[in-house]
Amino acid sequence: MPAPSPQRYRSQGRREGVDDAVLDNAVATFERIRAVDPRITPVLTLRHLSHLTDIPFLHLRDLVARHVHRPYKFFYLKKRIPSRNRVRMISVPNGTLMSLQRWIVDNILQFTRPHTASYAFHPECRPYEAAAEHCGCSWLLKIDLEEFFHTVSEGRVAAVFEGLGFPRLLSFELARLTTVACERRGPRPDPEERWPAIPHYQCEHEGMLPQGAPTSPMLANLAMLKTDEILSELAEEHGMTYTRYADDLAFSCGDKIDAEHVRRFKRLVLGKLNNSGFRPNHRKTVIRGPGTRRIVLGMLVDTERPRLPREYKDNIRMHLHYLTSESYGPSEHAASRKTSVSGIFHHVRGLIAWAETVEPDYGACALESFRSVDWPPLEPQRLR
């Protein structure tokens, strides 16, 4: 939804009796946002957002104030590798808030760009390309961030929107609309500071990005932008290549750098992350050198191009063996996996689709075998 031209906006505003100072501020805001990307929909105030989204202004105001009852549904997933918390909290926004956050994604966030080292949460980003950056490396340092989304506070999110050109108060309101207040973060770090100085907006707990909201991935990328810049510069200074896929950080180098240099570099990276407010997961922080398997995002990177690990191929081979077996077949295999035939169909097809991306020749052979399976008549037969 492009902004009107300044001339047209001023003319219409003057006909309606709007003060020139107000019009000047509005046009200046339009120009700031347009300078970031002309495709971003400019929003001036919360009431303006209400007009654009057809959501009642008072409801938006109560959402900002954290006065709406249960705007999120919470559930918990057990972590495969526990860190400080053994479970992962998923926060799914309700219908109205979900539609609002999707509007923010479609009209604002999708037109932003993460750092060039970031390969996740954007339509143009691919994990294969992230792994390809490290191909042929001799040393690989992998670092995982704990509670990646929950580390990003509403203050950081407000700074993101303000950096996109939105007014300061609206940036705070947009941050409240895309974060969730939770007691696990503890009380606000600045209880004596009354910002915003609006009694209706005061809240005891500071918000954080909810894992499960459509806005969180792109906002986390933008909140990480400065840290990505710092780590990229640090990597370049030390002869390393840096990529990030969500909360997975990878640094690699050739054989001209020794193990001690990589260990010193690791300490520097951990220090930069801690200073930026992100918590490294030390259980998942590893260094892999010559003679060991170097894996980035599930792909081997010790040769000129990414490859599938042997266990991934073995998994596909196992499925295809049982699916094509005359004495077993799709129904028996699905029952043994405690799923439906349709479920096993899409699961194996997904595994093969990824294999086609990483190793096209192998993926094509696997797909040919998959197409030879005698699927029941009611199962989908159209293969892409």
mmCIF file of C-alpha atoms in Angstrom:
data_model
loop_
_atom_site.group_PDB
_atom_site.id
_atom_site.type_symbol
_atom_site.label_atom_id
_atom_site.label_comp_id
_atom_site.label_asym_id
_atom_site.label_seq_id
_atom_site.Cartn_x
_atom_site.Cartn_y
_atom_site.Cartn_z
ATOM 1 C CA MET A 1 0.000 0.000 0.000
ATOM 2 C CA PRO A 2 2.156 2.901 -1.265
ATOM 3 C CA ALA A 3 2.144 6.288 0.427
ATOM 4 C CA PRO A 4 0.344 9.160 -1.333
ATOM 5 C CA SER A 5 2.484 11.806 -2.963
ATOM 6 C CA PRO A 6 3.474 14.668 -0.604
ATOM 7 C CA GLN A 7 1.668 17.203 -2.801
ATOM 8 C CA ARG A 8 -1.574 15.230 -2.826
ATOM 9 C CA TYR A 9 -1.352 14.525 0.899
ATOM 10 C CA ARG A 10 -0.814 18.202 1.766
ATOM 11 C CA SER A 11 -3.610 19.330 -0.532
ATOM 12 C CA GLN A 12 -6.119 16.876 0.942
ATOM 13 C CA GLY A 13 -5.037 17.702 4.497
ATOM 14 C CA ARG A 14 -5.411 21.430 3.993
ATOM 15 C CA ARG A 15 -8.902 20.963 2.535
ATOM 16 C CA GLU A 16 -9.811 19.116 5.732
ATOM 17 C CA GLY A 17 -8.308 21.834 7.937
ATOM 18 C CA VAL A 18 -5.276 19.882 9.206
ATOM 19 C CA ASP A 19 -2.541 22.057 10.705
ATOM 20 C CA ASP A 20 0.531 22.551 8.493
ATOM 21 C CA ALA A 21 2.875 21.348 11.258
ATOM 22 C CA VAL A 22 0.985 18.037 11.457
ATOM 23 C CA LEU A 23 1.150 17.646 7.689
ATOM 24 C CA ASP A 24 4.886 18.399 7.702
ATOM 25 C CA ASN A 25 5.512 15.698 10.325
ATOM 26 C CA ALA A 26 3.420 13.158 8.427
ATOM 27 C CA VAL A 27 5.178 13.828 5.121
ATOM 28 C CA ALA A 28 8.570 13.608 6.857
ATOM 29 C CA THR A 29 7.576 10.188 8.254
ATOM 30 C CA PHE A 30 6.488 9.002 4.799
ATOM 31 C CA GLU A 31 9.835 10.066 3.366
ATOM 32 C CA ARG A 32 11.816 8.315 6.118
ATOM 33 C CA ILE A 33 9.981 5.047 5.510
ATOM 34 C CA ARG A 34 10.201 5.430 1.743
ATOM 35 C CA ALA A 35 13.964 5.901 2.030
ATOM 36 C CA VAL A 36 14.229 2.426 3.617
ATOM 37 C CA ASP A 37 12.055 0.785 0.961
ATOM 38 C CA PRO A 38 9.248 2.417 -1.039
ATOM 39 C CA ARG A 39 7.178 -0.782 -0.814
ATOM 40 C CA ILE A 40 6.779 -0.542 2.974
ATOM 41 C CA THR A 41 3.309 0.693 3.907
ATOM 42 C CA PRO A 42 3.714 3.909 5.927
ATOM 43 C CA VAL A 43 1.789 4.056 9.203
ATOM 44 C CA LEU A 44 1.611 7.263 11.227
ATOM 45 C CA THR A 45 -0.305 6.392 14.382
ATOM 46 C CA LEU A 46 -2.115 3.516 16.068
ATOM 47 C CA ARG A 47 -5.411 4.957 14.829
ATOM 48 C CA HIS A 48 -3.980 4.988 11.311
ATOM 49 C CA LEU A 49 -3.063 1.307 11.768
ATOM 50 C CA SER A 50 -6.632 0.642 12.866
ATOM 51 C CA HIS A 51 -7.902 2.245 9.658
ATOM 52 C CA LEU A 52 -5.515 0.205 7.488
ATOM 53 C CA THR A 53 -6.264 -3.145 9.139
ATOM 54 C CA ASP A 54 -9.984 -2.695 9.946
ATOM 55 C CA ILE A 55 -9.288 -3.614 13.574
ATOM 56 C CA PRO A 56 -11.061 -1.375 16.127
ATOM 57 C CA PHE A 57 -8.750 1.259 17.587
ATOM 58 C CA LEU A 58 -9.743 0.544 21.193
ATOM 59 C CA HIS A 59 -8.957 -3.140 20.715
ATOM 60 C CA LEU A 60 -5.512 -2.276 19.335
ATOM 61 C CA ARG A 61 -4.974 0.056 22.276
ATOM 62 C CA ASP A 62 -5.867 -2.689 24.760
ATOM 63 C CA LEU A 63 -3.529 -5.111 22.967
ATOM 64 C CA VAL A 64 -0.706 -2.592 23.329
ATOM 65 C CA ALA A 65 -1.552 -2.139 27.018
ATOM 66 C CA ARG A 66 -1.566 -5.947 27.583
ATOM 67 C CA HIS A 67 -5.202 -5.686 28.759
ATOM 68 C CA VAL A 68 -6.656 -8.252 26.340
ATOM 69 C CA HIS A 69 -7.464 -11.588 27.967
ATOM 70 C CA ARG A 70 -5.336 -14.422 26.551
ATOM 71 C CA PRO A 71 -4.165 -12.959 23.245
ATOM 72 C CA TYR A 72 -1.877 -16.004 22.898
ATOM 73 C CA LYS A 73 -2.316 -19.730 23.313
ATOM 74 C CA PHE A 74 0.683 -21.344 25.009
ATOM 75 C CA PHE A 75 1.934 -24.898 24.787
ATOM 76 C CA TYR A 76 5.267 -26.555 25.509
ATOM 77 C CA LEU A 77 7.523 -28.920 23.600
ATOM 78 C CA LYS A 78 10.225 -31.000 25.206
ATOM 79 C CA LYS A 79 13.683 -30.089 23.913
ATOM 80 C CA ARG A 80 15.763 -32.829 22.327
ATOM 81 C CA ILE A 81 18.923 -31.397 23.914
ATOM 82 C CA PRO A 82 18.057 -29.552 27.158
ATOM 83 C CA SER A 83 19.737 -26.244 27.958
ATOM 84 C CA ARG A 84 18.731 -23.943 30.777
ATOM 85 C CA ASN A 85 15.099 -24.824 30.117
ATOM 86 C CA ARG A 86 13.996 -28.370 29.372
ATOM 87 C CA VAL A 87 10.945 -27.275 27.375
ATOM 88 C CA ARG A 88 10.358 -24.854 24.521
ATOM 89 C CA MET A 89 7.460 -22.418 24.970
ATOM 90 C CA ILE A 90 5.360 -21.917 21.830
ATOM 91 C CA SER A 91 3.066 -18.865 21.789
ATOM 92 C CA VAL A 92 0.412 -18.782 19.054
ATOM 93 C CA PRO A 93 -1.535 -15.503 18.680
ATOM 94 C CA ASN A 94 -5.319 -15.585 18.595
ATOM 95 C CA GLY A 95 -7.374 -14.828 15.477
ATOM 96 C CA THR A 96 -7.368 -11.030 15.524
ATOM 97 C CA LEU A 97 -3.787 -10.686 16.666
ATOM 98 C CA MET A 98 -2.684 -13.319 14.152
ATOM 99 C CA SER A 99 -4.322 -11.414 11.280
ATOM 100 C CA LEU A 100 -2.725 -8.159 12.497
ATOM 101 C CA GLN A 101 0.733 -9.722 12.675
ATOM 102 C CA ARG A 102 0.324 -11.207 9.207
ATOM 103 C CA TRP A 103 -0.587 -7.721 7.954
ATOM 104 C CA ILE A 104 2.644 -6.411 9.477
ATOM 105 C CA VAL A 105 4.585 -9.182 7.715
ATOM 106 C CA ASP A 106 2.887 -8.623 4.349
ATOM 107 C CA ASN A 107 3.033 -4.825 4.383
ATOM 108 C CA ILE A 108 6.209 -4.034 6.338
ATOM 109 C CA LEU A 109 8.581 -6.838 7.256
ATOM 110 C CA GLN A 110 8.728 -8.730 3.967
ATOM 111 C CA PHE A 111 10.327 -5.669 2.358
ATOM 112 C CA THR A 112 13.193 -5.519 4.855
ATOM 113 C CA ARG A 113 16.552 -7.205 4.346
ATOM 114 C CA PRO A 114 18.605 -9.102 6.917
ATOM 115 C CA HIS A 115 22.401 -9.042 7.000
ATOM 116 C CA THR A 116 24.103 -10.807 4.103
ATOM 117 C CA ALA A 117 25.421 -13.436 6.553
ATOM 118 C CA SER A 118 21.851 -14.413 7.498
ATOM 119 C CA TYR A 119 20.278 -17.254 5.501
ATOM 120 C CA ALA A 120 16.941 -17.803 7.255
ATOM 121 C CA PHE A 121 13.495 -16.236 7.559
ATOM 122 C CA HIS A 122 13.417 -14.568 4.174
ATOM 123 C CA PRO A 123 12.008 -15.759 0.824
ATOM 124 C CA GLU A 124 15.366 -15.343 -0.917
ATOM 125 C CA CYS A 125 17.363 -17.285 1.714
ATOM 126 C CA ARG A 126 18.250 -20.971 1.353
ATOM 127 C CA PRO A 127 20.020 -23.274 3.850
ATOM 128 C CA TYR A 128 21.883 -24.940 0.979
ATOM 129 C CA GLU A 129 23.545 -21.606 0.143
ATOM 130 C CA ALA A 130 24.598 -21.158 3.785
ATOM 131 C CA ALA A 131 26.284 -24.562 3.816
ATOM 132 C CA ALA A 132 27.929 -23.885 0.443
ATOM 133 C CA GLU A 133 29.780 -20.916 1.961
ATOM 134 C CA HIS A 134 31.787 -23.350 4.136
ATOM 135 C CA CYS A 135 32.570 -26.013 1.545
ATOM 136 C CA GLY A 136 36.163 -27.185 1.489
ATOM 137 C CA CYS A 137 36.880 -25.836 4.960
ATOM 138 C CA SER A 138 39.463 -27.429 7.246
ATOM 139 C CA TRP A 139 38.151 -25.945 10.500
ATOM 140 C CA LEU A 140 34.534 -25.381 11.472
ATOM 141 C CA LEU A 141 33.223 -23.596 14.575
ATOM 142 C CA LYS A 142 29.510 -24.035 15.302
ATOM 143 C CA ILE A 143 27.638 -22.012 17.940
ATOM 144 C CA ASP A 144 23.967 -22.258 18.876
ATOM 145 C CA LEU A 145 22.026 -19.462 20.589
ATOM 146 C CA GLU A 146 19.784 -20.248 23.548
ATOM 147 C CA GLU A 147 16.183 -19.013 23.548
ATOM 148 C CA PHE A 148 16.833 -17.041 20.355
ATOM 149 C CA PHE A 149 13.392 -15.420 20.026
ATOM 150 C CA HIS A 150 12.878 -14.927 23.751
ATOM 151 C CA THR A 151 16.173 -13.050 24.008
ATOM 152 C CA VAL A 152 14.788 -10.269 21.799
ATOM 153 C CA SER A 153 12.942 -7.818 24.067
ATOM 154 C CA GLU A 154 10.197 -5.382 23.159
ATOM 155 C CA GLY A 155 12.760 -2.580 23.459
ATOM 156 C CA ARG A 156 14.881 -4.149 20.718
ATOM 157 C CA VAL A 157 11.797 -4.654 18.565
ATOM 158 C CA ALA A 158 10.776 -1.010 19.048
ATOM 159 C CA ALA A 159 14.268 0.014 17.911
ATOM 160 C CA VAL A 160 13.799 -2.119 14.783
ATOM 161 C CA PHE A 161 10.586 -0.334 13.799
ATOM 162 C CA GLU A 162 12.079 3.055 14.620
ATOM 163 C CA GLY A 163 15.038 2.177 12.383
ATOM 164 C CA LEU A 164 12.555 1.548 9.564
ATOM 165 C CA GLY A 165 11.368 5.150 9.866
ATOM 166 C CA PHE A 166 8.247 4.782 12.008
ATOM 167 C CA PRO A 167 7.502 7.377 14.745
ATOM 168 C CA ARG A 168 8.899 6.528 18.175
ATOM 169 C CA LEU A 169 5.571 6.019 19.946
ATOM 170 C CA LEU A 170 4.141 3.945 17.108
ATOM 171 C CA SER A 171 7.347 1.886 17.066
ATOM 172 C CA PHE A 172 6.765 1.077 20.729
ATOM 173 C CA GLU A 173 3.124 0.198 20.005
ATOM 174 C CA LEU A 174 4.112 -2.050 17.106
ATOM 175 C CA ALA A 175 6.641 -3.731 19.404
ATOM 176 C CA ARG A 176 3.912 -4.411 21.953
ATOM 177 C CA LEU A 177 1.701 -5.855 19.187
ATOM 178 C CA THR A 178 4.435 -8.294 18.134
ATOM 179 C CA THR A 179 5.747 -9.373 21.544
ATOM 180 C CA VAL A 180 4.318 -11.234 24.498
ATOM 181 C CA ALA A 181 4.688 -10.305 28.166
ATOM 182 C CA CYS A 182 5.863 -13.238 30.228
ATOM 183 C CA GLU A 183 6.906 -13.597 33.851
ATOM 184 C CA ARG A 184 9.851 -15.820 32.861
ATOM 185 C CA ARG A 185 11.664 -12.676 31.674
ATOM 186 C CA GLY A 186 11.231 -11.144 35.119
ATOM 187 C CA PRO A 187 10.286 -7.536 35.844
ATOM 188 C CA ARG A 188 11.213 -4.694 33.523
ATOM 189 C CA PRO A 189 14.914 -3.743 33.694
ATOM 190 C CA ASP A 190 14.002 -0.072 34.167
ATOM 191 C CA PRO A 191 11.079 -0.036 36.649
ATOM 192 C CA GLU A 192 11.788 3.581 37.639
ATOM 193 C CA GLU A 193 11.730 4.822 34.048
ATOM 194 C CA ARG A 194 8.165 5.438 32.914
ATOM 195 C CA TRP A 195 8.422 4.937 29.172
ATOM 196 C CA PRO A 196 6.073 5.312 27.585
ATOM 197 C CA ALA A 197 4.692 8.033 29.841
ATOM 198 C CA ILE A 198 1.143 6.801 29.210
ATOM 199 C CA PRO A 199 -0.532 5.292 32.289
ATOM 200 C CA HIS A 200 -2.714 3.001 30.154
ATOM 201 C CA TYR A 201 0.384 1.383 28.616
ATOM 202 C CA GLN A 202 2.301 0.576 31.801
ATOM 203 C CA CYS A 203 3.106 -3.113 32.238
ATOM 204 C CA GLU A 204 5.111 -4.838 34.943
ATOM 205 C CA HIS A 205 6.840 -7.363 32.655
ATOM 206 C CA GLU A 206 8.852 -6.578 29.559
ATOM 207 C CA GLY A 207 7.728 -8.318 26.386
ATOM 208 C CA MET A 208 9.730 -10.722 24.239
ATOM 209 C CA LEU A 209 9.346 -12.181 20.771
ATOM 210 C CA PRO A 210 6.954 -15.136 20.890
ATOM 211 C CA GLN A 211 8.029 -18.313 19.154
ATOM 212 C CA GLY A 212 4.968 -19.136 17.078
ATOM 213 C CA ALA A 213 4.046 -15.641 15.853
ATOM 214 C CA PRO A 214 4.428 -14.893 12.106
ATOM 215 C CA THR A 215 6.302 -11.657 12.814
ATOM 216 C CA SER A 216 8.953 -13.144 15.116
ATOM 217 C CA PRO A 217 11.373 -14.689 12.581
ATOM 218 C CA MET A 218 11.904 -11.510 10.537
ATOM 219 C CA LEU A 219 11.988 -9.298 13.632
ATOM 220 C CA ALA A 220 14.617 -11.563 15.211
ATOM 221 C CA ASN A 221 16.728 -11.221 12.058
ATOM 222 C CA LEU A 222 16.473 -7.429 12.147
ATOM 223 C CA ALA A 223 17.221 -7.326 15.883
ATOM 224 C CA MET A 224 20.332 -9.397 15.152
ATOM 225 C CA LEU A 225 21.498 -7.079 12.360
ATOM 226 C CA LYS A 226 24.066 -5.152 14.417
ATOM 227 C CA THR A 227 25.419 -8.353 15.960
ATOM 228 C CA ASP A 228 25.737 -9.900 12.491
ATOM 229 C CA GLU A 229 27.767 -6.864 11.413
ATOM 230 C CA ILE A 230 30.068 -7.213 14.439
ATOM 231 C CA LEU A 231 30.592 -10.946 13.885
ATOM 232 C CA SER A 232 31.154 -10.524 10.149
ATOM 233 C CA GLU A 233 33.860 -7.922 10.767
ATOM 234 C CA LEU A 234 35.432 -10.109 13.450
ATOM 235 C CA ALA A 235 35.420 -13.126 11.129
ATOM 236 C CA GLU A 236 37.015 -11.145 8.315
ATOM 237 C CA GLU A 237 39.750 -9.888 10.630
ATOM 238 C CA HIS A 238 40.617 -13.472 11.596
ATOM 239 C CA GLY A 239 40.370 -15.079 8.160
ATOM 240 C CA MET A 240 37.051 -16.830 8.865
ATOM 241 C CA THR A 241 33.794 -17.175 6.917
ATOM 242 C CA TYR A 242 30.606 -16.447 8.878
ATOM 243 C CA THR A 243 26.987 -17.478 8.239
ATOM 244 C CA ARG A 244 23.907 -17.603 10.444
ATOM 245 C CA TYR A 245 20.763 -19.651 9.924
ATOM 246 C CA ALA A 246 18.325 -18.513 12.640
ATOM 247 C CA ASP A 247 20.095 -19.432 15.886
ATOM 248 C CA ASP A 248 22.799 -21.590 14.245
ATOM 249 C CA LEU A 249 26.078 -19.725 13.741
ATOM 250 C CA ALA A 250 28.888 -21.207 11.667
ATOM 251 C CA PHE A 251 32.475 -20.002 11.184
ATOM 252 C CA SER A 252 34.994 -21.769 8.960
ATOM 253 C CA CYS A 253 38.510 -21.386 7.589
ATOM 254 C CA GLY A 254 41.149 -23.223 5.582
ATOM 255 C CA ASP A 255 44.192 -25.168 6.690
ATOM 256 C CA LYS A 256 46.415 -22.091 7.068
ATOM 257 C CA ILE A 257 44.839 -21.454 10.498
ATOM 258 C CA ASP A 258 45.650 -23.770 13.403
ATOM 259 C CA ALA A 259 43.522 -25.118 16.237
ATOM 260 C CA GLU A 260 44.747 -22.621 18.807
ATOM 261 C CA HIS A 261 43.750 -19.718 16.574
ATOM 262 C CA VAL A 262 40.245 -21.179 16.203
ATOM 263 C CA ARG A 263 39.939 -21.628 19.986
ATOM 264 C CA ARG A 264 40.990 -18.010 20.591
ATOM 265 C CA PHE A 265 38.538 -16.879 17.943
ATOM 266 C CA LYS A 266 35.768 -18.873 19.645
ATOM 267 C CA ARG A 267 36.342 -16.999 22.898
ATOM 268 C CA LEU A 268 36.136 -13.680 21.043
ATOM 269 C CA VAL A 269 32.837 -14.663 19.404
ATOM 270 C CA LEU A 270 31.309 -15.820 22.692
ATOM 271 C CA GLY A 271 32.302 -12.511 24.268
ATOM 272 C CA LYS A 272 30.705 -10.505 21.437
ATOM 273 C CA LEU A 273 27.504 -12.520 21.702
ATOM 274 C CA ASN A 274 27.279 -12.051 25.474
ATOM 275 C CA ASN A 275 27.904 -8.316 25.090
ATOM 276 C CA SER A 276 25.092 -8.156 22.524
ATOM 277 C CA GLY A 277 22.653 -9.826 24.909
ATOM 278 C CA PHE A 278 22.526 -13.237 23.229
ATOM 279 C CA ARG A 279 23.271 -16.426 25.199
ATOM 280 C CA PRO A 280 25.403 -19.099 23.501
ATOM 281 C CA ASN A 281 24.428 -22.697 24.205
ATOM 282 C CA HIS A 282 27.767 -24.163 25.294
ATOM 283 C CA ARG A 283 26.522 -27.734 24.879
ATOM 284 C CA LYS A 284 26.125 -27.093 21.156
ATOM 285 C CA THR A 285 29.309 -25.075 20.707
ATOM 286 C CA VAL A 286 31.797 -27.319 18.896
ATOM 287 C CA ILE A 287 35.003 -27.102 16.861
ATOM 288 C CA ARG A 288 35.521 -29.606 14.055
ATOM 289 C CA GLY A 289 38.901 -29.919 12.381
ATOM 290 C CA PRO A 290 40.702 -32.121 9.857
ATOM 291 C CA GLY A 291 39.839 -35.783 10.180
ATOM 292 C CA THR A 292 36.351 -35.095 11.581
ATOM 293 C CA ARG A 293 33.003 -34.641 9.899
ATOM 294 C CA ARG A 294 32.195 -30.975 9.236
ATOM 295 C CA ILE A 295 28.420 -30.584 9.034
ATOM 296 C CA VAL A 296 26.498 -27.326 8.518
ATOM 297 C CA LEU A 297 22.670 -27.429 8.648
ATOM 298 C CA GLY A 298 22.684 -31.172 8.165
ATOM 299 C CA MET A 299 25.023 -31.111 5.144
ATOM 300 C CA LEU A 300 28.631 -32.259 4.877
ATOM 301 C CA VAL A 301 30.895 -29.391 3.813
ATOM 302 C CA ASP A 302 34.299 -31.080 3.651
ATOM 303 C CA THR A 303 34.262 -31.179 -0.172
ATOM 304 C CA GLU A 304 33.654 -28.660 -2.957
ATOM 305 C CA ARG A 305 29.858 -28.740 -2.603
ATOM 306 C CA PRO A 306 27.432 -29.744 0.160
ATOM 307 C CA ARG A 307 26.628 -33.444 0.471
ATOM 308 C CA LEU A 308 24.028 -35.500 2.292
ATOM 309 C CA PRO A 309 25.311 -37.426 5.331
ATOM 310 C CA ARG A 310 25.310 -41.191 5.055
ATOM 311 C CA GLU A 311 22.644 -41.577 7.733
ATOM 312 C CA TYR A 312 20.251 -39.351 5.779
ATOM 313 C CA LYS A 313 20.619 -41.541 2.700
ATOM 314 C CA ASP A 314 20.298 -44.663 4.837
ATOM 315 C CA ASN A 315 17.001 -43.320 6.193
ATOM 316 C CA ILE A 316 15.618 -42.806 2.685
ATOM 317 C CA ARG A 317 16.903 -46.226 1.626
ATOM 318 C CA MET A 318 15.177 -47.868 4.607
ATOM 319 C CA HIS A 319 11.830 -46.238 3.789
ATOM 320 C CA LEU A 320 12.039 -47.162 0.114
ATOM 321 C CA HIS A 321 12.967 -50.755 0.967
ATOM 322 C CA TYR A 322 9.836 -51.287 3.049
ATOM 323 C CA LEU A 323 7.573 -49.266 0.746
ATOM 324 C CA THR A 324 8.552 -51.256 -2.336
ATOM 325 C CA SER A 325 8.617 -54.631 -0.576
ATOM 326 C CA GLU A 326 5.879 -57.019 -1.765
ATOM 327 C CA SER A 327 5.604 -58.535 1.704
ATOM 328 C CA TYR A 328 5.433 -55.183 3.497
ATOM 329 C CA GLY A 329 4.259 -52.208 1.427
ATOM 330 C CA PRO A 330 2.903 -48.750 2.347
ATOM 331 C CA SER A 331 0.129 -49.869 4.720
ATOM 332 C CA GLU A 332 2.331 -52.098 6.863
ATOM 333 C CA HIS A 333 5.153 -49.568 6.876
ATOM 334 C CA ALA A 334 2.821 -46.758 7.933
ATOM 335 C CA ALA A 335 1.361 -48.910 10.710
ATOM 336 C CA SER A 336 4.841 -49.786 12.003
ATOM 337 C CA ARG A 337 5.646 -46.043 12.149
ATOM 338 C CA LYS A 338 2.333 -45.317 13.906
ATOM 339 C CA THR A 339 1.147 -42.966 11.187
ATOM 340 C CA SER A 340 -1.200 -42.975 8.192
ATOM 341 C CA VAL A 341 -0.306 -43.996 4.664
ATOM 342 C CA SER A 342 -0.789 -40.363 3.647
ATOM 343 C CA GLY A 343 1.553 -39.293 6.428
ATOM 344 C CA ILE A 344 4.320 -41.664 5.345
ATOM 345 C CA PHE A 345 3.790 -40.603 1.716
ATOM 346 C CA HIS A 346 4.422 -36.919 2.461
ATOM 347 C CA HIS A 347 7.216 -37.642 4.939
ATOM 348 C CA VAL A 348 9.287 -39.689 2.500
ATOM 349 C CA ARG A 349 8.490 -37.356 -0.399
ATOM 350 C CA GLY A 350 9.802 -34.470 1.707
ATOM 351 C CA LEU A 351 13.031 -36.322 2.465
ATOM 352 C CA ILE A 352 13.545 -36.976 -1.237
ATOM 353 C CA ALA A 353 12.763 -33.348 -2.139
ATOM 354 C CA TRP A 354 15.596 -32.190 0.103
ATOM 355 C CA ALA A 355 17.887 -34.851 -1.375
ATOM 356 C CA GLU A 356 17.079 -33.484 -4.862
ATOM 357 C CA THR A 357 18.234 -30.040 -3.711
ATOM 358 C CA VAL A 358 21.514 -31.175 -2.181
ATOM 359 C CA GLU A 359 22.439 -34.086 -4.486
ATOM 360 C CA PRO A 360 20.245 -33.944 -7.618
ATOM 361 C CA ASP A 361 21.450 -37.245 -9.126
ATOM 362 C CA TYR A 362 20.856 -39.216 -5.945
ATOM 363 C CA GLY A 363 17.518 -37.467 -5.409
ATOM 364 C CA ALA A 364 16.371 -38.333 -8.934
ATOM 365 C CA CYS A 365 17.151 -42.038 -8.385
ATOM 366 C CA ALA A 366 15.317 -42.023 -5.050
ATOM 367 C CA LEU A 367 12.312 -40.302 -6.644
ATOM 368 C CA GLU A 368 12.161 -42.922 -9.393
ATOM 369 C CA SER A 369 12.063 -45.670 -6.776
ATOM 370 C CA PHE A 370 9.443 -43.725 -4.790
ATOM 371 C CA ARG A 371 7.199 -43.451 -7.857
ATOM 372 C CA SER A 372 7.319 -47.228 -8.297
ATOM 373 C CA VAL A 373 5.605 -47.779 -4.924
ATOM 374 C CA ASP A 374 2.152 -49.369 -5.189
ATOM 375 C CA TRP A 375 0.227 -46.750 -3.218
ATOM 376 C CA PRO A 376 -3.409 -47.479 -2.255
ATOM 377 C CA PRO A 377 -6.002 -45.935 -4.618
ATOM 378 C CA LEU A 378 -7.140 -43.314 -2.126
ATOM 379 C CA GLU A 379 -3.643 -41.934 -1.673
ATOM 380 C CA PRO A 380 -2.475 -38.912 -3.715
ATOM 381 C CA GLN A 381 -0.968 -40.012 -7.002
ATOM 382 C CA ARG A 382 0.123 -36.675 -8.426
ATOM 383 C CA LEU A 383 3.869 -36.417 -7.840
ATOM 384 C CA ARG A 384 5.735 -33.162 -8.412
#
